[in-house]
């Protein structure tokens, strides 16, 4: 593993940083090639099988993007999915360990409260194209892109700090209730990207679509009392806002001759 990390670091040093140093042109006059670092946030709406378990959620992450002098965008992107809107009822999720009144008994032998959250992640490689329409320079404007990758989601259960979890929800037993599933995912995005001539203000806003063909990743589902062998289609629609840190060097605004 240490050798892999060493080679990965060496690869990044030999590829990303040389690319970052090449783009030293005036972006007002021509398309440039450069590396962009992106921080991004999306508010997402679930569809298909996703909305059975989850409500609206958030997604936050980052990307490393290589923009060519032909306005092609090549990137690797990772996002963390999180939310506190769970649509499945507690009896549906963990009914076999609830009391007849719907309460849960903690490891301390008392009734306890617990909260449910959505957690997940989405990793993808993306390719896109910028069309310099209604833009301050040739390097930005409306854009489209698509991605291929992997997505997973699950339900996280948290107990109050005053109570210990019941034996049925401690250790590996908890995995039998979290409905974790994952699989191949693809995405599409359309939006507007702005890169200021001064290099100080760089952002985009877009609409995105993500769909994943997922399968359960746990070996046992306690509600089914067997492994869940179904296949699911997880879908997210979202509104995404991103900011960019460009790596090209600004050209001087004026030249002085002596």
PDB file of N, CA and C in Angstrom, residues 13 59 71 95 99-100 110 137 150 155 158 185 206 234:
ATOM      1  N   UNK A  13       2.729  14.413  -9.276  1.00  0.00           N
ATOM      2  CA  UNK A  13       3.777  15.422  -9.404  1.00  0.00           C
ATOM      3  C   UNK A  13       4.215  15.576 -10.852  1.00  0.00           C
ATOM      4  N   UNK A  59     -24.833  17.144  -1.231  1.00  0.00           N
ATOM      5  CA  UNK A  59     -23.632  16.482  -1.740  1.00  0.00           C
ATOM      6  C   UNK A  59     -22.517  17.516  -1.795  1.00  0.00           C
ATOM      7  N   UNK A  71     -11.095  23.901 -25.044  1.00  0.00           N
ATOM      8  CA  UNK A  71     -12.219  23.982 -24.100  1.00  0.00           C
ATOM      9  C   UNK A  71     -12.843  22.628 -23.763  1.00  0.00           C
ATOM     10  N   UNK A  95     -38.049  -3.133  12.736  1.00  0.00           N
ATOM     11  CA  UNK A  95     -39.220  -3.549  13.503  1.00  0.00           C
ATOM     12  C   UNK A  95     -38.995  -4.735  14.409  1.00  0.00           C
ATOM     13  N   UNK A  99     -40.083  -2.470  20.513  1.00  0.00           N
ATOM     14  CA  UNK A  99     -41.149  -2.964  21.384  1.00  0.00           C
ATOM     15  C   UNK A  99     -42.487  -2.809  20.675  1.00  0.00           C
ATOM     16  N   UNK A 100     -43.549  -3.335  21.279  1.00  0.00           N
ATOM     17  CA  UNK A 100     -44.883  -3.250  20.680  1.00  0.00           C
ATOM     18  C   UNK A 100     -45.349  -1.809  20.526  1.00  0.00           C
ATOM     19  N   UNK A 110     -32.948   0.777  29.218  1.00  0.00           N
ATOM     20  CA  UNK A 110     -33.943   1.848  29.249  1.00  0.00           C
ATOM     21  C   UNK A 110     -34.365   2.182  27.826  1.00  0.00           C
ATOM     22  N   UNK A 137     -14.625  35.923 -21.715  1.00  0.00           N
ATOM     23  CA  UNK A 137     -13.428  35.502 -22.433  1.00  0.00           C
ATOM     24  C   UNK A 137     -13.695  34.133 -23.062  1.00  0.00           C
ATOM     25  N   UNK A 150     -18.812   5.242  -9.653  1.00  0.00           N
ATOM     26  CA  UNK A 150     -19.375   4.331  -8.657  1.00  0.00           C
ATOM     27  C   UNK A 150     -20.059   5.151  -7.573  1.00  0.00           C
ATOM     28  N   UNK A 155     -27.949   3.876   5.385  1.00  0.00           N
ATOM     29  CA  UNK A 155     -28.599   4.560   6.499  1.00  0.00           C
ATOM     30  C   UNK A 155     -27.688   4.472   7.720  1.00  0.00           C
ATOM     31  N   UNK A 158     -27.688   6.766  14.795  1.00  0.00           N
ATOM     32  CA  UNK A 158     -26.934   7.358  15.897  1.00  0.00           C
ATOM     33  C   UNK A 158     -27.804   7.424  17.145  1.00  0.00           C
ATOM     34  N   UNK A 185     -22.426   3.890 -11.775  1.00  0.00           N
ATOM     35  CA  UNK A 185     -23.216   5.119 -11.877  1.00  0.00           C
ATOM     36  C   UNK A 185     -22.775   5.936 -13.084  1.00  0.00           C
ATOM     37  N   UNK A 206     -25.153  24.740 -12.129  1.00  0.00           N
ATOM     38  CA  UNK A 206     -25.589  23.747 -13.112  1.00  0.00           C
ATOM     39  C   UNK A 206     -26.725  22.890 -12.579  1.00  0.00           C
ATOM     40  N   UNK A 234     -30.906   3.776  -8.294  1.00  0.00           N
ATOM     41  CA  UNK A 234     -30.853   4.989  -7.476  1.00  0.00           C
ATOM     42  C   UNK A 234     -30.673   6.200  -8.382  1.00  0.00           C
TER      43      UNK A 234
END
